[in-house]
mmCIF file of C-alpha atoms and ligand atoms in Angstrom:
data_model
loop_
_atom_site.group_PDB
_atom_site.id
_atom_site.type_symbol
_atom_site.label_atom_id
_atom_site.label_comp_id
_atom_site.label_asym_id
_atom_site.label_seq_id
_atom_site.Cartn_x
_atom_site.Cartn_y
_atom_site.Cartn_z
ATOM 1 C CA UNK A 592 -0.151 -0.155 -0.067
ATOM 2 C CA UNK A 593 1.413 3.341 -0.990
ATOM 3 C CA UNK A 594 1.831 6.530 1.017
ATOM 4 C CA UNK A 595 -1.032 8.075 -1.177
ATOM 5 C CA UNK A 596 -3.388 5.020 -0.920
ATOM 6 C CA UNK A 597 -3.041 4.687 3.062
ATOM 7 C CA UNK A 598 -4.106 8.264 3.543
ATOM 8 C CA UNK A 599 -6.959 7.990 1.079
ATOM 9 C CA UNK A 600 -8.405 4.647 2.690
ATOM 10 C CA UNK A 601 -7.831 5.334 6.483
ATOM 11 C CA UNK A 602 -7.631 9.251 6.968
ATOM 12 C CA UNK A 603 -9.844 10.980 3.840
ATOM 13 C CA UNK A 604 -13.138 11.561 4.691
ATOM 14 C CA UNK A 605 -16.178 13.880 3.212
ATOM 15 C CA UNK A 606 -15.221 17.476 4.563
ATOM 16 C CA UNK A 607 -18.369 18.907 7.086
ATOM 17 C CA UNK A 608 -17.786 22.215 8.737
ATOM 18 C CA UNK A 609 -14.038 22.928 7.103
ATOM 19 C CA UNK A 610 -14.012 24.610 3.983
ATOM 20 C CA UNK A 611 -11.244 22.221 2.346
ATOM 21 C CA UNK A 612 -9.950 18.806 3.986
ATOM 22 C CA UNK A 613 -7.569 16.553 3.241
ATOM 23 C CA UNK A 614 -5.913 16.170 -0.130
ATOM 24 C CA UNK A 615 -4.609 19.800 -1.349
ATOM 25 C CA UNK A 616 -1.410 21.406 0.238
ATOM 26 C CA UNK A 617 -3.462 23.208 2.711
ATOM 27 C CA UNK A 618 -6.832 22.605 4.650
ATOM 28 C CA UNK A 619 -8.961 25.561 5.095
ATOM 29 C CA UNK A 620 -10.790 26.472 8.254
ATOM 30 C CA UNK A 621 -14.032 28.413 8.542
ATOM 31 C CA UNK A 622 -14.262 29.581 12.146
ATOM 32 C CA UNK A 623 -17.539 31.157 13.172
ATOM 33 C CA UNK A 624 -17.255 34.953 12.498
ATOM 34 C CA UNK A 625 -15.590 36.779 15.494
ATOM 35 C CA UNK A 626 -14.222 33.768 17.164
ATOM 36 C CA UNK A 627 -10.727 33.300 18.231
ATOM 37 C CA UNK A 628 -8.611 30.412 17.183
ATOM 38 C CA UNK A 629 -7.223 27.927 19.737
ATOM 39 C CA UNK A 630 -4.698 25.882 18.803
ATOM 40 C CA UNK A 631 -2.694 23.068 20.560
ATOM 41 C CA UNK A 632 -0.397 20.115 19.604
ATOM 42 C CA UNK A 633 0.637 17.195 21.466
ATOM 43 C CA UNK A 634 2.814 14.190 20.236
ATOM 44 C CA UNK A 635 2.782 10.801 21.453
ATOM 45 C CA UNK A 636 6.149 8.481 21.118
ATOM 46 C CA UNK A 637 6.541 4.880 21.275
ATOM 47 C CA UNK A 638 8.306 3.539 24.393
ATOM 48 C CA UNK A 639 7.856 6.979 26.067
ATOM 49 C CA UNK A 640 3.992 7.572 25.838
ATOM 50 C CA UNK A 641 3.037 4.141 25.269
ATOM 51 C CA UNK A 642 4.084 0.534 24.907
ATOM 52 C CA UNK A 643 4.780 -1.119 21.357
ATOM 53 C CA UNK A 644 2.079 -3.881 21.906
ATOM 54 C CA UNK A 645 -0.637 -1.364 22.912
ATOM 55 C CA UNK A 646 -4.197 -1.646 21.331
ATOM 56 C CA UNK A 647 -4.091 0.644 17.976
ATOM 57 C CA UNK A 648 -7.727 1.551 18.228
ATOM 58 C CA UNK A 649 -6.892 2.836 22.087
ATOM 59 C CA UNK A 650 -3.862 4.519 20.780
ATOM 60 C CA UNK A 651 -6.002 6.275 18.216
ATOM 61 C CA UNK A 652 -8.414 7.429 21.042
ATOM 62 C CA UNK A 653 -5.694 8.764 23.329
ATOM 63 C CA UNK A 654 -3.782 10.483 20.568
ATOM 64 C CA UNK A 655 -6.720 12.880 20.104
ATOM 65 C CA UNK A 656 -7.846 12.709 23.765
ATOM 66 C CA UNK A 657 -4.703 14.421 25.013
ATOM 67 C CA UNK A 658 -4.935 17.036 22.477
ATOM 68 C CA UNK A 659 -8.784 17.650 23.162
ATOM 69 C CA UNK A 660 -8.014 18.016 26.870
ATOM 70 C CA UNK A 661 -5.732 21.077 25.928
ATOM 71 C CA UNK A 662 -8.637 22.661 24.029
ATOM 72 C CA UNK A 663 -10.536 21.872 27.133
ATOM 73 C CA UNK A 664 -8.378 23.603 29.460
ATOM 74 C CA UNK A 665 -8.829 26.725 27.381
ATOM 75 C CA UNK A 666 -12.628 26.133 27.446
ATOM 76 C CA UNK A 667 -12.543 26.195 23.424
ATOM 77 C CA UNK A 668 -15.114 24.335 21.313
ATOM 78 C CA UNK A 669 -13.207 21.631 19.061
ATOM 79 C CA UNK A 670 -13.448 22.359 15.300
ATOM 80 C CA UNK A 671 -10.686 20.172 13.660
ATOM 81 C CA UNK A 672 -7.255 18.624 13.644
ATOM 82 C CA UNK A 673 -4.260 17.613 11.630
ATOM 83 C CA UNK A 674 -2.318 14.318 11.913
ATOM 84 C CA UNK A 675 1.279 13.728 11.491
ATOM 85 C CA UNK A 676 1.998 10.073 11.613
ATOM 86 C CA UNK A 677 5.260 8.465 11.275
ATOM 87 C CA UNK A 678 4.814 4.433 10.718
ATOM 88 C CA UNK A 679 7.306 1.656 10.707
ATOM 89 C CA UNK A 680 5.177 -0.050 8.200
ATOM 90 C CA UNK A 681 1.791 0.546 6.315
ATOM 91 C CA UNK A 682 -0.322 -2.544 8.186
ATOM 92 C CA UNK A 683 -3.864 -2.369 7.246
ATOM 93 C CA UNK A 684 -5.132 -3.887 10.158
ATOM 94 C CA UNK A 685 -3.481 -1.834 12.636
ATOM 95 C CA UNK A 686 -4.195 1.172 10.687
ATOM 96 C CA UNK A 687 -8.138 0.175 10.417
ATOM 97 C CA UNK A 688 -8.005 -0.288 14.202
ATOM 98 C CA UNK A 689 -5.922 3.122 14.867
ATOM 99 C CA UNK A 690 -8.145 5.184 12.781
ATOM 100 C CA UNK A 691 -11.433 3.631 14.042
ATOM 101 C CA UNK A 692 -10.355 4.947 17.686
ATOM 102 C CA UNK A 693 -9.274 8.189 16.379
ATOM 103 C CA UNK A 694 -12.584 9.036 14.364
ATOM 104 C CA UNK A 695 -14.774 7.543 16.763
ATOM 105 C CA UNK A 696 -13.723 10.153 19.309
ATOM 106 C CA UNK A 697 -13.226 12.933 16.553
ATOM 107 C CA UNK A 698 -16.798 12.086 15.732
ATOM 108 C CA UNK A 699 -18.172 12.530 19.081
ATOM 109 C CA UNK A 700 -16.613 15.931 19.505
ATOM 110 C CA UNK A 701 -17.376 17.186 16.038
ATOM 111 C CA UNK A 702 -13.666 17.681 15.273
ATOM 112 C CA UNK A 703 -12.902 16.827 11.800
ATOM 113 C CA UNK A 704 -9.557 15.455 10.316
ATOM 114 C CA UNK A 705 -8.553 18.010 7.768
ATOM 115 C CA UNK A 706 -4.954 17.085 6.851
ATOM 116 C CA UNK A 707 -1.356 16.112 8.254
ATOM 117 C CA UNK A 708 1.477 13.871 6.881
ATOM 118 C CA UNK A 709 2.439 10.540 6.782
ATOM 119 C CA UNK A 710 6.182 9.078 6.780
ATOM 120 C CA UNK A 711 8.042 5.834 7.177
ATOM 121 C CA UNK A 712 9.521 5.663 10.594
ATOM 122 C CA UNK A 713 9.731 4.897 14.435
ATOM 123 C CA UNK A 714 5.936 4.651 15.461
ATOM 124 C CA UNK A 715 5.033 8.488 16.335
ATOM 125 C CA UNK A 716 1.733 10.337 16.356
ATOM 126 C CA UNK A 717 1.658 14.132 16.455
ATOM 127 C CA UNK A 718 -1.666 15.922 16.269
ATOM 128 C CA UNK A 719 -2.529 19.640 16.246
ATOM 129 C CA UNK A 720 -6.094 20.837 17.250
ATOM 130 C CA UNK A 721 -7.998 23.669 16.356
ATOM 131 C CA UNK A 722 -10.885 25.122 18.441
ATOM 132 C CA UNK A 723 -12.847 28.388 18.559
ATOM 133 C CA UNK A 724 -13.742 30.518 21.586
ATOM 134 C CA UNK A 725 -15.315 33.663 21.930
ATOM 135 C CA UNK A 726 -12.666 36.879 22.118
ATOM 136 C CA UNK A 727 -11.872 37.266 25.880
ATOM 137 C CA UNK A 728 -13.237 33.893 27.047
ATOM 138 C CA UNK A 729 -10.512 31.625 26.909
ATOM 139 C CA UNK A 730 -9.655 30.049 30.232
ATOM 140 C CA UNK A 731 -5.747 30.711 30.902
ATOM 141 C CA UNK A 732 -3.315 29.579 33.563
ATOM 142 C CA UNK A 733 -2.835 33.153 34.720
ATOM 143 C CA UNK A 734 -6.069 34.262 36.193
ATOM 144 C CA UNK A 735 -6.059 32.753 39.785
ATOM 145 C CA UNK A 736 -6.925 35.342 42.615
ATOM 146 C CA UNK A 737 -5.942 35.204 46.332
ATOM 147 C CA UNK A 738 -9.020 33.489 47.920
ATOM 148 C CA UNK A 739 -10.168 31.352 44.950
ATOM 149 C CA UNK A 740 -11.174 27.542 45.894
ATOM 150 C CA UNK A 741 -9.019 25.424 43.822
ATOM 151 C CA UNK A 742 -11.100 22.704 42.265
ATOM 152 C CA UNK A 743 -10.541 19.269 39.982
ATOM 153 C CA UNK A 744 -12.897 17.079 38.003
ATOM 154 C CA UNK A 745 -13.413 13.712 38.071
ATOM 155 C CA UNK A 746 -10.801 11.495 39.570
ATOM 156 C CA UNK A 747 -7.009 11.242 39.527
ATOM 157 C CA UNK A 748 -4.106 8.651 40.061
ATOM 158 C CA UNK A 749 -5.963 5.516 38.369
ATOM 159 C CA UNK A 750 -3.856 5.978 35.171
ATOM 160 C CA UNK A 751 -0.863 5.735 37.426
ATOM 161 C CA UNK A 752 -1.724 3.186 38.934
ATOM 162 C CA UNK A 753 -2.525 0.930 36.197
ATOM 163 C CA UNK A 754 1.138 2.343 35.040
ATOM 164 C CA UNK A 755 2.686 1.188 38.061
ATOM 165 C CA UNK A 756 0.574 -2.434 37.980
ATOM 166 C CA UNK A 757 1.581 -2.889 34.323
ATOM 167 C CA UNK A 758 5.386 -2.286 35.363
ATOM 168 C CA UNK A 759 5.097 -4.786 37.908
ATOM 169 C CA UNK A 760 5.491 -2.283 40.793
ATOM 170 C CA UNK A 761 1.877 -2.443 42.086
ATOM 171 C CA UNK A 762 -0.376 -5.415 42.504
ATOM 172 C CA UNK A 763 -4.116 -4.874 41.208
ATOM 173 C CA UNK A 764 -6.777 -7.634 40.798
ATOM 174 C CA UNK A 765 -7.508 -8.426 37.096
ATOM 175 C CA UNK A 766 -10.661 -6.392 37.107
ATOM 176 C CA UNK A 767 -9.192 -3.539 38.975
ATOM 177 C CA UNK A 768 -6.538 -3.262 36.431
ATOM 178 C CA UNK A 769 -8.752 -3.267 33.479
ATOM 179 C CA UNK A 770 -10.925 -0.465 35.225
ATOM 180 C CA UNK A 771 -7.496 1.605 35.905
ATOM 181 C CA UNK A 772 -6.348 0.758 32.435
ATOM 182 C CA UNK A 773 -9.465 2.186 30.711
ATOM 183 C CA UNK A 774 -8.245 5.366 32.408
ATOM 184 C CA UNK A 775 -4.751 5.207 31.192
ATOM 185 C CA UNK A 776 -5.439 4.044 27.862
ATOM 186 C CA UNK A 777 -8.806 5.959 26.898
ATOM 187 C CA UNK A 778 -8.824 8.969 28.918
ATOM 188 C CA UNK A 779 -12.019 11.221 28.573
ATOM 189 C CA UNK A 780 -11.146 14.714 27.717
ATOM 190 C CA UNK A 781 -13.346 17.552 29.682
ATOM 191 C CA UNK A 782 -14.469 19.474 26.854
ATOM 192 C CA UNK A 783 -17.735 20.103 27.895
ATOM 193 C CA UNK A 784 -16.633 21.129 31.197
ATOM 194 C CA UNK A 785 -14.067 23.477 29.978
ATOM 195 C CA UNK A 786 -16.913 25.381 28.018
ATOM 196 C CA UNK A 787 -19.284 25.473 30.911
ATOM 197 C CA UNK A 788 -16.569 26.845 33.022
ATOM 198 C CA UNK A 789 -16.220 29.859 30.804
ATOM 199 C CA UNK A 790 -16.878 33.105 32.811
ATOM 200 C CA UNK A 791 -16.706 31.169 36.235
ATOM 201 C CA UNK A 792 -12.940 29.757 36.323
ATOM 202 C CA UNK A 793 -10.339 32.440 37.097
ATOM 203 C CA UNK A 794 -7.698 29.979 35.603
ATOM 204 C CA UNK A 795 -7.729 26.243 34.354
ATOM 205 C CA UNK A 796 -5.320 23.280 33.153
ATOM 206 C CA UNK A 797 -5.640 19.927 32.165
ATOM 207 C CA UNK A 798 -4.020 17.563 34.703
ATOM 208 C CA UNK A 799 -1.577 15.419 32.222
ATOM 209 C CA UNK A 800 1.825 15.687 33.884
ATOM 210 C CA UNK A 801 0.531 15.408 37.693
ATOM 211 C CA UNK A 802 -1.795 17.539 39.790
ATOM 212 C CA UNK A 803 0.829 19.238 41.859
ATOM 213 C CA UNK A 804 3.109 20.033 39.073
ATOM 214 C CA UNK A 805 0.429 21.041 36.769
ATOM 215 C CA UNK A 806 -0.992 23.288 39.527
ATOM 216 C CA UNK A 807 2.152 24.505 39.788
ATOM 217 C CA UNK A 808 1.937 26.219 36.567
ATOM 218 C CA UNK A 809 -1.354 27.927 37.523
ATOM 219 C CA UNK A 810 0.527 29.251 40.751
ATOM 220 C CA UNK A 811 3.535 30.540 38.642
ATOM 221 C CA UNK A 812 1.493 32.094 35.667
ATOM 222 C CA UNK A 813 -0.865 33.736 38.340
ATOM 223 C CA UNK A 814 1.932 34.863 40.672
ATOM 224 C CA UNK A 815 0.154 33.391 43.795
ATOM 225 C CA UNK A 816 0.579 30.433 46.166
ATOM 226 C CA UNK A 817 -2.006 27.651 47.461
ATOM 227 C CA UNK A 818 -2.714 25.268 50.516
ATOM 228 C CA UNK A 819 -3.888 21.632 48.968
ATOM 229 C CA UNK A 820 -5.676 19.079 51.067
ATOM 230 C CA UNK A 821 -3.821 16.115 50.270
ATOM 231 C CA UNK A 822 -6.203 13.789 51.900
ATOM 232 C CA UNK A 823 -9.276 14.796 49.501
ATOM 233 C CA UNK A 824 -7.045 14.733 46.407
ATOM 234 C CA UNK A 825 -5.707 11.348 47.391
ATOM 235 C CA UNK A 826 -9.542 10.038 47.707
ATOM 236 C CA UNK A 827 -10.125 10.961 44.048
ATOM 237 C CA UNK A 828 -8.340 7.594 42.986
ATOM 238 C CA UNK A 829 -11.555 5.880 41.804
ATOM 239 C CA UNK A 830 -10.429 2.167 41.892
ATOM 240 C CA UNK A 831 -9.393 2.534 45.481
ATOM 241 C CA UNK A 832 -12.584 4.559 46.397
ATOM 242 C CA UNK A 833 -14.585 1.739 45.055
ATOM 243 C CA UNK A 834 -16.000 3.581 42.312
ATOM 244 C CA UNK A 835 -14.850 3.150 38.381
ATOM 245 C CA UNK A 836 -16.372 3.616 35.302
ATOM 246 C CA UNK A 837 -16.292 -0.220 35.064
ATOM 247 C CA UNK A 838 -18.786 0.201 38.155
ATOM 248 C CA UNK A 839 -16.975 -2.615 39.893
ATOM 249 C CA UNK A 840 -15.542 -2.284 43.727
ATOM 250 C CA UNK A 841 -12.544 -3.439 44.741
ATOM 251 C CA UNK A 842 -10.985 -3.560 47.997
ATOM 252 C CA UNK A 843 -7.592 -2.555 47.472
ATOM 253 C CA UNK A 844 -4.816 -2.704 49.956
ATOM 254 C CA UNK A 845 -2.811 0.089 48.567
ATOM 255 C CA UNK A 846 -0.560 2.131 50.939
ATOM 256 C CA UNK A 847 -1.213 5.669 51.686
ATOM 257 C CA UNK A 848 2.069 6.714 50.107
ATOM 258 C CA UNK A 849 1.559 5.065 46.880
ATOM 259 C CA UNK A 850 -2.238 6.609 46.752
ATOM 260 C CA UNK A 851 -0.468 9.949 47.194
ATOM 261 C CA UNK A 852 2.240 9.300 44.562
ATOM 262 C CA UNK A 853 -0.688 8.177 42.107
ATOM 263 C CA UNK A 854 -3.010 11.068 43.167
ATOM 264 C CA UNK A 855 -0.668 14.182 43.478
ATOM 265 C CA UNK A 856 1.918 13.154 40.905
ATOM 266 C CA UNK A 857 0.515 10.577 38.842
ATOM 267 C CA UNK A 858 -0.052 12.267 35.500
ATOM 268 C CA UNK A 859 -2.087 11.104 32.203
ATOM 269 C CA UNK A 860 -5.407 11.769 34.165
ATOM 270 C CA UNK A 861 -6.603 14.172 31.502
ATOM 271 C CA UNK A 862 -8.776 15.839 34.383
ATOM 272 C CA UNK A 863 -9.354 19.851 34.547
ATOM 273 C CA UNK A 864 -7.960 21.503 37.430
ATOM 274 C CA UNK A 865 -9.181 25.278 38.066
ATOM 275 C CA UNK A 866 -9.782 28.043 40.297
ATOM 276 C CA UNK A 867 -12.850 30.031 41.069
ATOM 277 C CA UNK A 868 -13.964 32.720 43.249
ATOM 278 C CA UNK A 869 -15.102 31.251 46.731
ATOM 279 C CA UNK A 870 -18.713 33.234 45.996
ATOM 280 C CA UNK A 871 -18.998 31.083 42.501
ATOM 281 C CA UNK A 872 -19.151 27.656 44.163
ATOM 282 C CA UNK A 873 -22.752 27.214 43.452
ATOM 283 C CA UNK A 874 -22.011 28.146 39.752
ATOM 284 C CA UNK A 875 -18.977 25.831 39.402
ATOM 285 C CA UNK A 876 -21.390 22.982 40.776
ATOM 286 C CA UNK A 877 -23.892 24.158 37.857
ATOM 287 C CA UNK A 878 -21.511 24.017 35.373
ATOM 288 C CA UNK A 879 -20.424 20.787 36.260
ATOM 289 C CA UNK A 880 -23.917 19.238 36.218
ATOM 290 C CA UNK A 881 -24.483 20.901 33.227
ATOM 291 C CA UNK A 882 -21.025 19.028 31.816
ATOM 292 C CA UNK A 883 -22.145 15.914 33.474
ATOM 293 C CA UNK A 884 -18.536 16.219 35.240
ATOM 294 C CA UNK A 885 -18.203 15.640 38.968
ATOM 295 C CA UNK A 886 -16.089 18.310 40.677
ATOM 296 C CA UNK A 887 -14.259 18.296 43.956
ATOM 297 C CA UNK A 888 -12.928 21.340 46.111
ATOM 298 C CA UNK A 889 -9.549 20.397 47.202
ATOM 299 C CA UNK A 890 -7.631 23.831 48.081
ATOM 300 C CA UNK A 891 -7.491 27.603 48.309
ATOM 301 C CA UNK A 892 -5.280 30.417 46.797
ATOM 302 C CA UNK A 893 -3.018 32.095 48.987
ATOM 303 C CA UNK A 894 -0.794 35.285 48.651
ATOM 304 C CA UNK A 895 1.860 33.465 50.012
ATOM 305 C CA UNK A 896 4.148 31.842 47.140
ATOM 306 C CA UNK A 897 4.703 28.465 46.842
ATOM 307 C CA UNK A 898 2.303 24.927 47.628
ATOM 308 C CA UNK A 899 1.664 24.207 50.994
ATOM 309 C CA UNK A 900 0.158 20.527 51.061
ATOM 310 C CA UNK A 901 -1.601 19.288 54.093
ATOM 311 C CA UNK A 902 -2.843 15.691 55.142
ATOM 312 C CA UNK A 903 -6.231 15.389 56.931
ATOM 313 C CA UNK A 904 -4.936 16.551 60.374
ATOM 314 C CA UNK A 905 -3.471 19.719 58.995
ATOM 315 C CA UNK A 906 0.126 18.210 59.132
ATOM 316 C CA UNK A 907 2.469 19.630 56.687
ATOM 317 C CA UNK A 908 3.322 17.217 53.608
ATOM 318 C CA UNK A 909 6.784 17.294 51.636
ATOM 319 C CA UNK A 910 5.684 18.850 48.443
ATOM 320 C CA UNK A 911 8.840 17.768 46.557
ATOM 321 C CA UNK A 912 7.941 14.123 47.064
ATOM 322 C CA UNK A 913 5.036 14.762 44.559
ATOM 323 C CA UNK A 914 6.952 16.180 41.672
ATOM 324 C CA UNK A 915 5.497 15.472 38.384
ATOM 325 C CA UNK A 916 7.047 14.084 35.378
ATOM 326 C CA UNK A 917 9.612 15.819 33.304
ATOM 327 C CA UNK A 918 11.101 14.134 30.211
ATOM 328 C CA UNK A 919 14.424 15.778 30.752
ATOM 329 C CA UNK A 920 14.879 15.819 34.284
HETATM 330 P P1 ADP K 1322 2.366 18.175 0.843
HETATM 331 O O1 ADP K 1322 3.493 16.914 0.144
HETATM 332 O O2 ADP K 1322 1.652 18.862 -0.168
HETATM 333 O O3 ADP K 1322 2.623 18.468 2.026
HETATM 334 P P2 ADP K 1322 1.222 15.191 1.293
HETATM 335 O O4 ADP K 1322 1.615 14.820 -0.249
HETATM 336 O O5 ADP K 1322 2.328 15.152 2.450
HETATM 337 O O6 ADP K 1322 0.932 16.902 0.932
HETATM 338 O O7 ADP K 1322 -0.183 14.921 1.763
HETATM 339 C C1 ADP K 1322 -1.208 15.089 0.625
HETATM 340 C C2 ADP K 1322 -2.376 15.089 1.375
HETATM 341 O O8 ADP K 1322 -2.965 14.327 2.430
HETATM 342 C C3 ADP K 1322 -2.452 16.752 2.087
HETATM 343 O O9 ADP K 1322 -3.522 17.397 1.809
HETATM 344 C C4 ADP K 1322 -2.040 16.333 3.882
HETATM 345 O O10 ADP K 1322 -2.904 17.156 4.578
HETATM 346 C C5 ADP K 1322 -2.820 14.996 3.658
HETATM 347 N N1 ADP K 1322 -2.260 14.020 4.347
HETATM 348 C C6 ADP K 1322 -1.139 13.376 4.538
HETATM 349 N N2 ADP K 1322 -1.043 12.806 5.648
HETATM 350 C C7 ADP K 1322 -2.273 12.684 6.533
HETATM 351 C C8 ADP K 1322 -2.744 11.956 7.508
HETATM 352 N N3 ADP K 1322 -2.142 11.147 8.189
HETATM 353 N N4 ADP K 1322 -4.056 12.205 7.973
HETATM 354 C C9 ADP K 1322 -4.838 13.190 7.477
HETATM 355 N N5 ADP K 1322 -4.479 13.763 6.316
HETATM 356 C C10 ADP K 1322 -3.200 13.513 5.607
HETATM 357 MG MG1 MG K 1323 2.345 20.630 -0.788
#
């Protein structure tokens, strides 16, 4: 199968909202008049972000999900994306599954594939997403104010727990591992929540590298500090709490330090962490209901720079133990 057959067979589809899609030198997008374009890229590299034997449908899903998560964190509505793909070989079965996972998530969000690049090489997937947001309404990292509540959506730490188990560093019963693995391999970007938080949240970030590290980006951009209740955040590991997307109940014996590592430093959660004025808690909950996304208040923005982490008894915990993942550290 040649390069152009491959593109035509798996990635070229009738255009919908775009003015021009796959097939020419450029795609042409038609954002609604007056809207700003929100643009973001994320790359997934074999051996670094996923294992070589990962289910290709899950990989297609995740490659787009992590990008949609950035649009969510900006409060933008997804429009379109491009796909730059390096492939070791043109395997039709693999491509069929990969495109299936990718395009199912794309269709669920009305986000169309408008172009890309295809080359032979070590498996590498780079997606750029385009979304639209009304001018002045994008959610940024820089707007947190002293006194704001800090919130997080959904659950934390399950993806990391799955990774620890897959690497043989944690033991999970098979059903629990299956539930946690869903979170690692098929994350759900909080696109509706991001849009619902426009005008309510003062700052937002998506939790991709670990809660504390990502929250640190909000604190730095907003020039504020924070106090965080580690016990509340640590209870957000769904499969430890007994709730999971699979609906199972698991009595897991996982020590508190491992739980903290997973919830606070885990990464790959793709939830939204955000701040909002304490007086807008009811509006935050209304936005969460509208978006069908649970939210939990986990801390408070303070004037004193830095992050203060406390346990349930109010005892200080060492923040540096929960630093997030850094590709070059
Ligand atoms: P060019 O050489 O002009 O950069 P290419 O020959 O690389 O274009 O690609 C031909 C067309 O196919 C272009 O419209 C490009 O956007 C599209 N395309 C290439 N690879 C992909 C892909 N993986 N997914 C979607 N569209 C792709
Ligand atoms: Mg060209």
